[in-house]
XYZ file of N, CA and C in Angstrom:
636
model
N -13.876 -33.292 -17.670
C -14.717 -32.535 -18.599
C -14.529 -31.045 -18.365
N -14.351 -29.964 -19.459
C -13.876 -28.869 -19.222
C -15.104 -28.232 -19.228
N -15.429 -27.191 -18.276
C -16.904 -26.706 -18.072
C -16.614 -25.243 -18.678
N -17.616 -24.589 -19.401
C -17.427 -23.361 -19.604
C -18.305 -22.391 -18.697
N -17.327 -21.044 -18.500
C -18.121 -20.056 -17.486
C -19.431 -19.760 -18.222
N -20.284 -19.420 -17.253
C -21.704 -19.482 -17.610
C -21.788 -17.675 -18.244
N -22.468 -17.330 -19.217
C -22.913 -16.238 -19.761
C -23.564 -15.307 -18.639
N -23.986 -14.075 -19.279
C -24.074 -13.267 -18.469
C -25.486 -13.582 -17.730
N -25.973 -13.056 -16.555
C -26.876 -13.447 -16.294
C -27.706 -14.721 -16.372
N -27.096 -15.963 -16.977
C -27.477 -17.088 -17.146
C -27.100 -17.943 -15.859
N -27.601 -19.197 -15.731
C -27.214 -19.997 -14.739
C -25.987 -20.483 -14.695
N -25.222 -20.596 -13.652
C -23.769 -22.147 -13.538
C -24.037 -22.706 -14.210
N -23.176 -23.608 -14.751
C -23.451 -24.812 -15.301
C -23.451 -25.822 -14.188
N -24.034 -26.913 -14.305
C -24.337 -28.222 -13.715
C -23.076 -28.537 -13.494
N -22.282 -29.136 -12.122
C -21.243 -29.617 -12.122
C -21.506 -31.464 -12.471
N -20.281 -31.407 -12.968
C -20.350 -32.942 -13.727
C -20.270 -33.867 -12.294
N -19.787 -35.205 -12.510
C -19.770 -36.432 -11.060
C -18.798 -36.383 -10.471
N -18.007 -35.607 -11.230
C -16.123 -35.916 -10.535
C -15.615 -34.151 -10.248
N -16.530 -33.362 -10.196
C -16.442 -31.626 -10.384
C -16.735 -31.856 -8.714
N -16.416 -30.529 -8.185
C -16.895 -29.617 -7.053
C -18.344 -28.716 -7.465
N -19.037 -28.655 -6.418
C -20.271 -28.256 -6.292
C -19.896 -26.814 -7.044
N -18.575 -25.827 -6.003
C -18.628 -24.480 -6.404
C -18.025 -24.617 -7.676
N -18.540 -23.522 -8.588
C -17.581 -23.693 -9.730
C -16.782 -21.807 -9.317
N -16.117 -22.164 -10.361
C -15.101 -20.771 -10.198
C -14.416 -20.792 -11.637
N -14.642 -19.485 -11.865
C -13.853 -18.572 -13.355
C -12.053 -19.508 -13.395
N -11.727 -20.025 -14.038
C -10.295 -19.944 -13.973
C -9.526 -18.592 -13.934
N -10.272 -17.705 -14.476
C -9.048 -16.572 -14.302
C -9.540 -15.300 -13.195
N -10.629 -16.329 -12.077
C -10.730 -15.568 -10.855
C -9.725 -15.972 -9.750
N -9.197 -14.405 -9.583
C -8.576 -14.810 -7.670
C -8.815 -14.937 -6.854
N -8.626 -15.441 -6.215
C -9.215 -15.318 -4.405
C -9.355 -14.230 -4.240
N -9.969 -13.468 -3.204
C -9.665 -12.311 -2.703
C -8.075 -12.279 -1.910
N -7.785 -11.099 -1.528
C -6.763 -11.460 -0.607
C -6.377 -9.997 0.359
N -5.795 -10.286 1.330
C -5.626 -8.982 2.542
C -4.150 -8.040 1.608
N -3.663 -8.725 1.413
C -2.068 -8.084 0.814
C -2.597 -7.300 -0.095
N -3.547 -6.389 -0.319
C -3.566 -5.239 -1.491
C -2.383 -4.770 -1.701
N -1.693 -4.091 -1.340
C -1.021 -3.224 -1.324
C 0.925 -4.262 -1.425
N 1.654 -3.474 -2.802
C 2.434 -4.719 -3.484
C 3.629 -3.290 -2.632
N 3.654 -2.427 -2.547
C 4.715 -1.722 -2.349
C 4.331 -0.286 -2.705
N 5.218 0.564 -1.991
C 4.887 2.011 -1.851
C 6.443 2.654 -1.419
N 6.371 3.814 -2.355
C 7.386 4.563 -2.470
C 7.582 6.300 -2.889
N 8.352 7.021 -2.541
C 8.667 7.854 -2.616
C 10.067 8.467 -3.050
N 10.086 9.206 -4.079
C 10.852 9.401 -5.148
C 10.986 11.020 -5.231
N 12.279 11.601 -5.445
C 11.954 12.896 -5.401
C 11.994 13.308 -7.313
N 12.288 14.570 -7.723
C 12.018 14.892 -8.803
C 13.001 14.876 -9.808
N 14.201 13.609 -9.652
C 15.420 13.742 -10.393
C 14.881 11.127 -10.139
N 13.758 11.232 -9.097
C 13.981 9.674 -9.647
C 14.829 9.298 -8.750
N 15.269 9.787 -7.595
C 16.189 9.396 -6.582
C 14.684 8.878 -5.518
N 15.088 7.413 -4.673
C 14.689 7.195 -3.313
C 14.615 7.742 -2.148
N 13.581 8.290 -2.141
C 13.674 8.832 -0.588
C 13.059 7.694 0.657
N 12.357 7.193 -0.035
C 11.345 6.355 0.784
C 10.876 4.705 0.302
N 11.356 3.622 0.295
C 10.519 2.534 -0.488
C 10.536 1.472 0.076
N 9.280 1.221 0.337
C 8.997 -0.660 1.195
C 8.502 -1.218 0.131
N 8.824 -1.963 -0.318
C 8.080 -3.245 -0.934
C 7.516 -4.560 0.150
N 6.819 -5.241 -0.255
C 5.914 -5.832 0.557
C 5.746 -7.113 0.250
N 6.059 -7.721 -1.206
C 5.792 -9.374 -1.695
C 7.478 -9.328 -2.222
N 7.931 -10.071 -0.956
C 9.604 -10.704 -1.488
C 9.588 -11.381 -2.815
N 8.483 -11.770 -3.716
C 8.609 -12.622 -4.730
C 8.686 -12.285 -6.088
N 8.118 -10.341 -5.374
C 7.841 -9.147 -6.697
C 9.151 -9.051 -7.259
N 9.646 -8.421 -6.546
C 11.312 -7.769 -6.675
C 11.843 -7.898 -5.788
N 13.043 -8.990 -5.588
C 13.662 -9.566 -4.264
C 14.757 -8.964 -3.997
N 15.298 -8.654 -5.169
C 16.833 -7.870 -5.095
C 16.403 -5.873 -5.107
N 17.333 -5.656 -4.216
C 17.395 -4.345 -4.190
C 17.455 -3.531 -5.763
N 18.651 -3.965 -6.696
C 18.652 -3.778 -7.623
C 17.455 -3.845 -8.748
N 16.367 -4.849 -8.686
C 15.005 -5.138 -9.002
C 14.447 -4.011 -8.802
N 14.151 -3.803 -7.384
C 13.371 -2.455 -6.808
C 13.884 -1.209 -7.548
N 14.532 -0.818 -7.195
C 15.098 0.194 -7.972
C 15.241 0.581 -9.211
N 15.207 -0.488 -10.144
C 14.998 -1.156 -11.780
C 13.262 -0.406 -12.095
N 12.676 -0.894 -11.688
C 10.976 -0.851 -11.206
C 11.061 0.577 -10.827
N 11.488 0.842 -9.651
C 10.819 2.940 -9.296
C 11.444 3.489 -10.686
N 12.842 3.348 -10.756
C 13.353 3.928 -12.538
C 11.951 3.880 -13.473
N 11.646 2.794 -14.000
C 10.705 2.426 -14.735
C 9.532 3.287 -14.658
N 8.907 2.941 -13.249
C 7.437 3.563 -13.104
C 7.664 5.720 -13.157
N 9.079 5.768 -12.861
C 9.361 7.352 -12.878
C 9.481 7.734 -13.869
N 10.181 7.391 -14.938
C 9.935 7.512 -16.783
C 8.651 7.788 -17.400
N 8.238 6.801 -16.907
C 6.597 6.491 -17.641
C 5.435 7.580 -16.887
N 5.944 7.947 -15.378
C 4.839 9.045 -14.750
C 4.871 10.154 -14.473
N 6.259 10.763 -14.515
C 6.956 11.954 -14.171
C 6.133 12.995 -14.907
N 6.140 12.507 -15.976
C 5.653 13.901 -16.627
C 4.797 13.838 -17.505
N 3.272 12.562 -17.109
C 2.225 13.062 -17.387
C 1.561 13.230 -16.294
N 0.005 13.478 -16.775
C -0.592 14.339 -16.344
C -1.809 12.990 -15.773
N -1.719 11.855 -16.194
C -3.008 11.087 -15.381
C -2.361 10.807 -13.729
N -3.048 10.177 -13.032
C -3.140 9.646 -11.624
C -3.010 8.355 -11.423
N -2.509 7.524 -12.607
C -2.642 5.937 -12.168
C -1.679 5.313 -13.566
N -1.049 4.372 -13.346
C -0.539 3.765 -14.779
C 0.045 2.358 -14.470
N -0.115 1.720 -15.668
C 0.444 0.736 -15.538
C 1.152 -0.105 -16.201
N 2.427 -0.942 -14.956
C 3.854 -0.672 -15.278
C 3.981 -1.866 -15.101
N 4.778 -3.019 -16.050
C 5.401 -4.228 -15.413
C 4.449 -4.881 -14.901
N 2.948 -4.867 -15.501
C 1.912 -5.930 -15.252
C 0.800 -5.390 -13.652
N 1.651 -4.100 -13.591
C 1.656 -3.866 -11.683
C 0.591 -2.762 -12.261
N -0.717 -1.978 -11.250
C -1.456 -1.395 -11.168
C -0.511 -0.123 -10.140
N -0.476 0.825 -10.585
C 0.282 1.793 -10.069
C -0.387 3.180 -10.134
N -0.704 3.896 -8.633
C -1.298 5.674 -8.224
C -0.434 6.335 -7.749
N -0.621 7.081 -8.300
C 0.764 8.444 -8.126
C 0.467 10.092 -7.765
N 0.752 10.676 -7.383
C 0.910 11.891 -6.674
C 2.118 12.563 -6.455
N 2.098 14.345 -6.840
C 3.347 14.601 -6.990
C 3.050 16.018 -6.181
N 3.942 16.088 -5.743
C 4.105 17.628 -5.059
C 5.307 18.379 -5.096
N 5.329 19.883 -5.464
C 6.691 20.245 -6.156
C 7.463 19.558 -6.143
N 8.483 18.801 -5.685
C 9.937 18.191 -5.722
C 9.862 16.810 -5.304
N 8.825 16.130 -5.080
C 8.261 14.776 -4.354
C 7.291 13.734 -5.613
N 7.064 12.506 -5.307
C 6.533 11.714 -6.055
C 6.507 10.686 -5.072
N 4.766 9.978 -4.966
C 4.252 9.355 -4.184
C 3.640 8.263 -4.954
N 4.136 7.061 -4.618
C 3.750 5.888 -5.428
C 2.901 4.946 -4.326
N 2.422 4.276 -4.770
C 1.060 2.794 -4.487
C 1.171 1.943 -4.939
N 1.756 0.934 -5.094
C 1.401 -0.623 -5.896
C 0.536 -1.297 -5.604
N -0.019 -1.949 -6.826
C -0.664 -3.047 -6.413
C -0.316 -3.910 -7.508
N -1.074 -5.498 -7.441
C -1.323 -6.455 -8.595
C -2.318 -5.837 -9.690
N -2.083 -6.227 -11.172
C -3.362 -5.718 -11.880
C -4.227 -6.020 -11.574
N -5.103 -6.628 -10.962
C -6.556 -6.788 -10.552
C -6.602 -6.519 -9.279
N -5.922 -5.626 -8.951
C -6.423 -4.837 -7.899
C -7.409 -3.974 -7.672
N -8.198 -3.697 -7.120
C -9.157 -2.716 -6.917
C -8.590 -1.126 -6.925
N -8.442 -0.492 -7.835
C -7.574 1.240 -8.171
C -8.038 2.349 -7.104
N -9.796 1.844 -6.814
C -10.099 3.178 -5.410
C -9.274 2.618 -4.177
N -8.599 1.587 -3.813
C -8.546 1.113 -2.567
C -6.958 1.474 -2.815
N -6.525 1.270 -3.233
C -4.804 2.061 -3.677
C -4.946 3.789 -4.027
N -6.208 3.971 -4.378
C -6.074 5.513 -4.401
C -6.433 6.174 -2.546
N -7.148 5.329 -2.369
C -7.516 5.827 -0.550
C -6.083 5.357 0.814
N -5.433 4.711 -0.031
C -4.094 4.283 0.490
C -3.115 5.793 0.626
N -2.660 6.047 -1.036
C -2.331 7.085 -1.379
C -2.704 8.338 -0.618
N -4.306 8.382 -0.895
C -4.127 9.457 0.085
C -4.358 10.326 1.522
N -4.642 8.893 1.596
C -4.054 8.710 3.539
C -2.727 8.988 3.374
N -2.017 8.281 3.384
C -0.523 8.930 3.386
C -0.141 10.553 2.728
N -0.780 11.095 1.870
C -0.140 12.073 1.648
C -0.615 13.125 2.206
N -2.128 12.938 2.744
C -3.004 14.355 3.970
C -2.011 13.749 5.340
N -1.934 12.578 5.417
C -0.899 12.569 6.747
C 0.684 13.214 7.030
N 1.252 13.278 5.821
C 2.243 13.595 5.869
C 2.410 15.618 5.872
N 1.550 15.638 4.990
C 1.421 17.054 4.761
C 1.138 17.922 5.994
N 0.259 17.002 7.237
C -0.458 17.374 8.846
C 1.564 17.484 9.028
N 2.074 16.391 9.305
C 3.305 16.402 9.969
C 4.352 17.390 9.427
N 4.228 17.720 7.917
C 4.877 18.426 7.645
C 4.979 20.542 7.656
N 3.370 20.254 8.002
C 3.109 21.652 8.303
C 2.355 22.150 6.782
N 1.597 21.058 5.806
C 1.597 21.352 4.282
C 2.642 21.712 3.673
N 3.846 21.644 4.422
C 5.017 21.846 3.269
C 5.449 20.767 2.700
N 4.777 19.872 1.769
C 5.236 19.128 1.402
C 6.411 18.659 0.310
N 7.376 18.835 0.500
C 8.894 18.824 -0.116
C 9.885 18.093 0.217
N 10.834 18.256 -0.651
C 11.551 17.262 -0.356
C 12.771 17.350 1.022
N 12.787 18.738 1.676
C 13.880 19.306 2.149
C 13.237 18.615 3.970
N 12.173 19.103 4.051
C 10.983 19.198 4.887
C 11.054 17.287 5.043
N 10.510 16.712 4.312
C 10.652 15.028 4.489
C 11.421 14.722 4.727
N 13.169 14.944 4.319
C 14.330 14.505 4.769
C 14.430 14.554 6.361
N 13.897 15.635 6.527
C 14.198 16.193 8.366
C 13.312 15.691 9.217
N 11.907 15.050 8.183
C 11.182 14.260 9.181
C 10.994 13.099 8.957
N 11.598 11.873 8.591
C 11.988 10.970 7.835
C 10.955 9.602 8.881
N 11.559 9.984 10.558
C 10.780 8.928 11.911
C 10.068 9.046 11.928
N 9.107 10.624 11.456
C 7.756 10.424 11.446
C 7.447 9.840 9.945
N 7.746 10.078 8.961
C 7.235 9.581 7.999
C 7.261 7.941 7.749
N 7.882 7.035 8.391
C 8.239 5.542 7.987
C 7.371 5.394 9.320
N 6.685 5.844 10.594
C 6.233 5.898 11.341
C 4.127 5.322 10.388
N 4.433 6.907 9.809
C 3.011 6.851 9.412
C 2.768 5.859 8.186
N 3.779 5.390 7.451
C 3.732 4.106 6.873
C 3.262 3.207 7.093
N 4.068 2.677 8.203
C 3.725 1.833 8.958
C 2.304 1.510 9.799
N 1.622 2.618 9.842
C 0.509 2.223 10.543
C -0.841 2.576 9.668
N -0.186 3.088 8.551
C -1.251 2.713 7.340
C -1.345 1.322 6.713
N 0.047 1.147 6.032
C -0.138 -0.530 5.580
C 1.291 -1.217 6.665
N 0.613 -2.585 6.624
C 1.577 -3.644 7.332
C 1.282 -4.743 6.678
N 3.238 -4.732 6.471
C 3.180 -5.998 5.379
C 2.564 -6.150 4.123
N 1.928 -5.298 3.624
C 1.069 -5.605 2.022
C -0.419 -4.589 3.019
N -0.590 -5.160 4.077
C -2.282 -5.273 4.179
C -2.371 -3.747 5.102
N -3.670 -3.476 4.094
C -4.169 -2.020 4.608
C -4.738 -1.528 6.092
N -3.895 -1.215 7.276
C -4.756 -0.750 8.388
C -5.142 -0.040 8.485
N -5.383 1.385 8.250
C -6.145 2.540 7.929
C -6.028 3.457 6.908
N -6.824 3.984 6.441
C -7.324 5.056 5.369
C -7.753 6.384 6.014
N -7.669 6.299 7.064
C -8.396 7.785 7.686
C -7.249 8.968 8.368
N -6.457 9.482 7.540
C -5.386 10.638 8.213
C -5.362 11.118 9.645
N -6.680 11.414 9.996
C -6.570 11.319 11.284
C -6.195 10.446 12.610
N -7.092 9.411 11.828
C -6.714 8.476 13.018
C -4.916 7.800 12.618
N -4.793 7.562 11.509
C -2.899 7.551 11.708
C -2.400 8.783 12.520
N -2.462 10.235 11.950
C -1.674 11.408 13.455
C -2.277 10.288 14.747
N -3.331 10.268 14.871
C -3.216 9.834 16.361
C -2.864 8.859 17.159
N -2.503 7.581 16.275
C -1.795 6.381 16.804
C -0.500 6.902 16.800
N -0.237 7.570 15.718
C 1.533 7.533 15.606
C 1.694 9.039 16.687
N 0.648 9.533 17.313
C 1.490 10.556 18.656
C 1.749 11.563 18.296
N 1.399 12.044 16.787
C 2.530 13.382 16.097
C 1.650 14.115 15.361
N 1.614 15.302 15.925
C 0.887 16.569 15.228
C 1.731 17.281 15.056
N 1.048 18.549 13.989
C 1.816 19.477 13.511
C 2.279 20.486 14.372
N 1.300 21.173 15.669
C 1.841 21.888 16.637
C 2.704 21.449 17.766
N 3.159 19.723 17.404
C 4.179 19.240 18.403
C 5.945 19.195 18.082
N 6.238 18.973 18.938
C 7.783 18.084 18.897
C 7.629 16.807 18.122
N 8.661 16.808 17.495
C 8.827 15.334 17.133
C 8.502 14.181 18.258
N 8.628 12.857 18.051
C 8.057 11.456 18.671
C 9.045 11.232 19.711
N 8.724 11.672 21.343
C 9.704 11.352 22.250
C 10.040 9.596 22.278
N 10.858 9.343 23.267
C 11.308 8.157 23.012
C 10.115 7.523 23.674
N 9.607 7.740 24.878
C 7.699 7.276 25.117
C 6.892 6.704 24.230
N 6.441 7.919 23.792
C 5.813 7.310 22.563
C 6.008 7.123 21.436
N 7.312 6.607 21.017
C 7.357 5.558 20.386
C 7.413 4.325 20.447
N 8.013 3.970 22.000
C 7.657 2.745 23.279
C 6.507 2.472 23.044
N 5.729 3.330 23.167
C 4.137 3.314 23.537
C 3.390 2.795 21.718
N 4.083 3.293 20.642
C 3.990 3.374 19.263
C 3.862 2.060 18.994
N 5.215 1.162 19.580
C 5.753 -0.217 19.168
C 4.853 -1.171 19.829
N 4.417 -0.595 21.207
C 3.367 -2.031 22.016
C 2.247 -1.907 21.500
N 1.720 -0.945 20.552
C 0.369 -0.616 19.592
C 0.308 -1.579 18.586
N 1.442 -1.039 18.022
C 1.345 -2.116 16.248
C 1.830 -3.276 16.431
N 2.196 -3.980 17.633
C 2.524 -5.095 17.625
C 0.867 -5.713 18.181
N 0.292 -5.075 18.839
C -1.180 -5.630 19.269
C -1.600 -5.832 18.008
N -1.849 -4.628 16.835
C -2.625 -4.544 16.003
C -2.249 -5.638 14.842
N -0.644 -5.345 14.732
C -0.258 -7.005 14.309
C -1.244 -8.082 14.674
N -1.606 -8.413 15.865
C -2.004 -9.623 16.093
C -2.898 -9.790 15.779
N -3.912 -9.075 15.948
C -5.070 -8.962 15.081
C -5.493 -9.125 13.922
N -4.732 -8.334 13.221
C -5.143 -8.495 11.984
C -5.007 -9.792 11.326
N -3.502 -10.378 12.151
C -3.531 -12.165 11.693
C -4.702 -12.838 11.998
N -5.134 -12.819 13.447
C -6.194 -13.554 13.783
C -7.035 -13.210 12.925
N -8.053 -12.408 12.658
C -8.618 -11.769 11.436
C -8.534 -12.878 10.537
N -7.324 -12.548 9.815
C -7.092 -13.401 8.542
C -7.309 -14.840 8.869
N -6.374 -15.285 9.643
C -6.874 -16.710 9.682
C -8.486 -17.209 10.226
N -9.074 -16.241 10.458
C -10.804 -16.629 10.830
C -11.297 -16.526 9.395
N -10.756 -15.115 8.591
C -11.487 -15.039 7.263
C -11.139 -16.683 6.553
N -9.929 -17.066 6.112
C -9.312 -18.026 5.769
C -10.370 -19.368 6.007
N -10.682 -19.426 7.307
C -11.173 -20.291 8.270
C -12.750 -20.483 7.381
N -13.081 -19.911 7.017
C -14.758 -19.280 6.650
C -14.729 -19.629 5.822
N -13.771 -18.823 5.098
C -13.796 -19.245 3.158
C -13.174 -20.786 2.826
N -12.760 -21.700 3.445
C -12.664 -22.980 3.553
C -13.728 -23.714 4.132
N -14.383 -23.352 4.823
C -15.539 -24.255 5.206
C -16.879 -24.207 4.144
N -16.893 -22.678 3.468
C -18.058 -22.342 2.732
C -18.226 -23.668 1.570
């Protein structure tokens, strides 16, 4: 028996004899940790400087990826909003003279949680770069920048939003030297802890939302 979603403010409907207690929207998702579909950086001619993608299932081939930043750089280069969307994908953008800073997500993604992604990464980069944020300046600091990537999102899923606390895991301020070989030793036995975590995490959330 096909049940219809209940109106606004009205009750569930009664599940029938052969239904599950919970009911659920057909065109609701789960929640899920993987916000974040891929993130990239593009300078002002649409060339790669920077791009992880994150769901092998999005765009598997290099050629794909690249198909896609083309795409989303056409369509954002040269207006004037902060968000668009491209190829079904929820996409925030940021540009600084000669640079272009991308966010993916799925369309039903949540847009503040890809915009606080965004710009964690770009007050972080700007600390490392001295606010010179360009394209000449990023080339030369490239270890710190895939550095501070990395310890914003892993794998799809968001570990921090707060600029500060990325400079301070990743070891690198603006009045320093670049990342001795130490601490980046010290960098790698971090995010591999924090790795672990965040799985355990997930599989407890997982754990919860199956028993509920």
């Amino acid at each position: 028996m096909k049940r219809t979603p209940p109106r606004a403010g009205g009750p569930a409907p009664t599940p029938g004899p052969n239904q599950p207690n919970d009911w659920c929207g057909s065109d609701v998702k789960e929640p899920s940790l993987y916000t974040v579909k891929a993130v990239f950086i593009l300078d002002n001619d649409g060339n790669r400087l920077l791009s992880k993608f994150y769901d092998p299932e999005l765009y598997p081939s290099m050629k794909e990826q690249k198909n896609f930043e083309k795409n989303v750089f056409n369509k954002t280069h040269k207006a004037d909003n902060e968000i668009a969307f491209v190829e079904g994908m929820t996409v925030v953008y940021k540009s600084s003279i000669d640079l272009f800073f991308y966010v993916v997500g799925s369309a039903q993604e949540n847009e503040l949680m890809l915009v606080s992604v965004l710009s964690c990464l770009f007050e972080s980069l700007s600390q490392i770069l001295r606010k010179n944020v360009e394209r000449r300046c990023l080339l030369d600091n490239m270890e710190g920048v895939f550095l501070i990537v990395d310890e914003i999102i892993d794998g799809g899923v968001i570990l921090e939003s707060d600029p500060q606390q990325v400079l301070q895991k990743v070891n690198y301020r603006a009045d320093e030297n670049p990342l001795s070989e130490q601490s980046v030793a010290q960098h790698i036995t971090e995010k591999l802890a924090l790795t672990t975590n965040v799985l355990q995490s997930a599989k407890e959330q997982i754990k919860w939302s199956i028993l509920k």
